[in-house]
Short mmCIF file of C-alpha atoms in Angstrom, two decimals:
data_model
loop_
_atom_site.label_atom_id
_atom_site.label_comp_id
_atom_site.label_asym_id
_atom_site.label_seq_id
_atom_site.Cartn_x
_atom_site.Cartn_y
_atom_site.Cartn_z
CA MET A 28 -32.65 19.52 23.15
CA SER A 29 -30.31 20.48 20.34
CA ILE A 30 -26.53 20.39 20.68
CA ASP A 31 -24.02 22.45 18.73
CA LEU A 32 -22.17 21.00 15.75
CA ASN A 33 -18.81 20.68 17.54
CA THR A 34 -20.33 18.64 20.37
CA PHE A 35 -22.27 16.50 17.90
CA THR A 36 -19.08 15.84 15.89
CA GLU A 37 -17.15 14.84 19.04
CA GLN A 38 -19.92 12.41 20.00
CA MET A 39 -20.36 10.83 16.57
CA GLY A 40 -16.90 11.00 14.96
CA LEU A 41 -14.18 8.41 15.08
CA PRO A 42 -11.34 9.08 17.50
CA ASP A 43 -8.07 10.16 15.99
CA GLN A 44 -5.35 7.52 15.70
CA ALA A 45 -1.60 7.49 16.15
CA ILE A 46 -0.08 4.30 14.78
CA ASP A 47 3.49 3.40 15.78
CA LEU A 48 4.75 1.86 12.56
CA ASN A 49 7.70 0.35 14.42
CA GLU A 50 5.21 -2.07 15.99
CA ILE A 51 3.99 -3.33 12.61
CA PRO A 52 6.07 -5.96 10.78
CA TRP A 53 7.24 -5.85 7.19
CA VAL A 54 5.09 -8.51 5.50
CA PRO A 55 6.61 -10.37 2.54
CA GLN A 56 4.83 -9.63 -0.73
CA GLY A 57 7.27 -11.07 -3.26
CA ASP A 58 10.94 -11.52 -4.02
CA ARG A 59 12.69 -8.46 -2.52
CA VAL A 60 9.29 -6.83 -1.83
CA TRP A 61 7.54 -6.20 1.52
CA PHE A 62 4.62 -4.10 2.71
CA LYS A 63 3.81 -2.60 6.09
CA PRO A 64 0.07 -1.89 6.48
CA VAL A 65 -1.01 1.43 7.92
CA ARG A 66 -4.78 1.47 7.38
CA PHE A 67 -7.57 -0.75 6.06
CA ASN A 68 -10.78 1.13 5.21
CA LEU A 69 -13.38 -1.61 4.83
CA ALA A 70 -16.15 0.89 4.04
CA THR A 71 -14.45 2.27 0.91
CA GLY A 72 -12.04 -0.53 -0.03
CA ALA A 73 -9.06 1.79 0.33
CA TRP A 74 -5.85 0.91 2.09
CA ILE A 75 -2.57 2.57 2.97
CA ASN A 76 0.76 0.81 3.24
CA LEU A 77 4.46 1.38 3.14
CA LEU A 78 6.13 -0.56 0.36
CA LYS A 79 9.77 -1.61 0.64
CA VAL A 80 11.61 -2.96 -2.38
CA ARG A 81 15.27 -3.99 -2.32
CA PRO A 82 17.53 -3.20 -5.27
CA GLY A 83 16.72 -5.49 -8.18
CA GLY A 84 13.19 -6.01 -6.87
CA VAL A 85 10.14 -5.76 -9.11
CA VAL A 86 6.41 -5.42 -8.47
CA ASN A 87 5.07 -7.32 -11.47
CA ARG A 88 3.09 -5.61 -14.21
CA HIS A 89 -0.28 -4.58 -12.85
CA ARG A 90 -3.35 -2.40 -13.30
CA HIS A 91 -5.23 -0.41 -10.67
CA THR A 92 -9.03 -0.51 -10.87
CA GLY A 93 -11.69 1.14 -8.76
CA GLY A 94 -9.81 4.27 -7.83
CA GLN A 95 -6.69 6.35 -7.84
CA VAL A 96 -3.33 5.61 -6.27
CA LEU A 97 -1.28 8.25 -4.47
CA ALA A 98 2.34 7.69 -3.47
CA TYR A 99 5.08 9.59 -1.67
CA THR A 100 8.67 8.36 -1.78
CA ILE A 101 10.50 8.39 1.55
CA GLN A 102 13.74 6.56 0.70
CA GLY A 103 15.54 5.22 -2.35
CA GLU A 104 14.51 5.51 -5.98
CA TRP A 105 12.04 3.62 -8.14
CA ARG A 106 10.43 3.83 -11.55
CA TYR A 107 7.93 2.22 -13.86
CA LEU A 108 9.38 0.40 -16.85
CA GLU A 109 6.63 1.99 -18.96
CA ARG A 110 7.49 5.59 -17.96
CA GLU A 111 10.42 7.96 -18.40
CA TRP A 112 10.35 9.48 -14.89
CA SER A 113 11.73 8.06 -11.66
CA ALA A 114 10.62 8.76 -8.10
CA LYS A 115 13.18 9.67 -5.44
CA PRO A 116 12.73 10.97 -1.87
CA GLY A 117 10.21 13.78 -1.91
CA THR A 118 8.51 12.69 -5.15
CA PHE A 119 4.70 12.57 -5.11
CA VAL A 120 3.04 10.27 -7.66
CA PHE A 121 -0.57 10.17 -8.88
CA GLU A 122 -1.82 7.13 -10.78
CA PRO A 123 -5.25 7.21 -12.42
CA PRO A 124 -7.54 4.16 -12.39
CA GLY A 125 -6.72 1.76 -15.21
CA ASP A 126 -3.04 2.66 -15.38
CA ILE A 127 -0.80 -0.33 -16.20
CA HIS A 128 2.85 -0.39 -15.10
CA THR A 129 5.73 -2.43 -13.66
CA LEU A 130 7.53 -1.05 -10.62
CA THR A 131 11.28 -1.61 -10.44
CA VAL A 132 14.11 -0.56 -8.13
CA ASP A 133 17.43 -0.27 -9.94
CA GLY A 134 19.60 1.65 -7.47
CA GLU A 135 21.72 0.48 -4.57
CA GLU A 136 19.37 1.56 -1.76
CA ASP A 137 16.12 0.03 -0.52
CA MET A 138 13.08 1.96 -1.71
CA ILE A 139 10.41 2.87 0.84
CA THR A 140 7.27 4.62 -0.40
CA ILE A 141 3.89 5.19 1.21
CA PHE A 142 1.04 4.18 -1.10
CA MET A 143 -2.61 5.15 -0.66
CA LEU A 144 -4.70 2.83 -2.80
CA GLU A 145 -8.35 2.53 -3.73
CA GLY A 146 -9.97 -0.50 -5.33
CA THR A 147 -8.12 -3.49 -6.73
CA ILE A 148 -4.65 -4.24 -8.08
CA GLN A 149 -4.81 -6.74 -10.93
CA TYR A 150 -1.51 -8.47 -11.74
CA LEU A 151 -1.32 -9.19 -15.47
CA ASP A 152 0.44 -11.65 -17.75
CA ASP A 153 1.91 -10.68 -21.13
CA GLN A 154 -1.52 -11.05 -22.76
CA ASP A 155 -3.12 -8.66 -20.22
CA GLN A 156 -4.97 -11.50 -18.53
CA VAL A 157 -5.43 -11.21 -14.76
CA ILE A 158 -3.21 -13.70 -12.91
CA VAL A 159 -4.10 -12.65 -9.36
CA GLN A 160 -5.48 -9.57 -7.68
CA ASP A 161 -5.14 -7.74 -4.38
CA ASP A 162 -7.64 -5.60 -2.54
CA VAL A 163 -8.16 -4.31 0.99
CA PHE A 164 -9.31 -7.73 2.19
CA SER A 165 -6.47 -9.76 0.68
CA LYS A 166 -3.88 -7.31 2.06
CA MET A 167 -5.51 -7.41 5.49
CA LYS A 168 -5.62 -11.22 5.43
CA ARG A 169 -1.94 -11.42 4.42
CA TYR A 170 -1.05 -9.14 7.36
CA TYR A 171 -3.18 -11.17 9.82
CA ASP A 172 -1.80 -14.51 8.56
CA TYR A 173 1.79 -13.26 8.84
CA CYS A 174 1.20 -12.05 12.40
CA ASP A 175 -0.41 -15.37 13.35
CA GLN A 176 2.44 -17.39 11.82
CA HIS A 177 5.11 -15.35 13.66
CA ASN A 178 3.24 -14.85 16.94
CA ILE A 179 3.08 -11.08 16.43
CA GLU A 180 0.29 -9.05 17.98
CA LYS A 181 -2.05 -7.73 15.29
CA LYS A 182 -2.75 -4.00 15.46
CA ASN A 183 -6.25 -2.76 14.73
CA LEU A 184 -5.71 -0.90 11.47
CA VAL A 185 -9.41 -0.70 10.60
CA TYR A 186 -10.29 2.91 11.33
#
């Protein structure tokens, strides 16, 4: 017996998700830098998170490998030291794989931006040597560890 495509899709597809971001903590990432995870896609290695950086905060020089990065600024203003543009609320940013840059927040307001990332972030020293790297698994582990340390219920963000 054959079923129509809509029925088949309903039976086989993942259910839609509505994530209350107020229930997810800001996880420390560095000095004046936090992330709030939204999604971990273990099949593709992609992840989505909100990034919050306080004025004077920096996300050290890094390179994205394995895929593009998409970003949409919600609050505040930020820029890359290596670029002439700055992102403010409503700015959409595309970063190609291999792009190297240093994120900084110079203004007086916290920056909050949603980032959709694929692949790995490699943090670099001045000689372009990899110091440390992040990927979907390291971000997920940092979120889980933070929740465990602070007795916060972990949300299932693998969907």
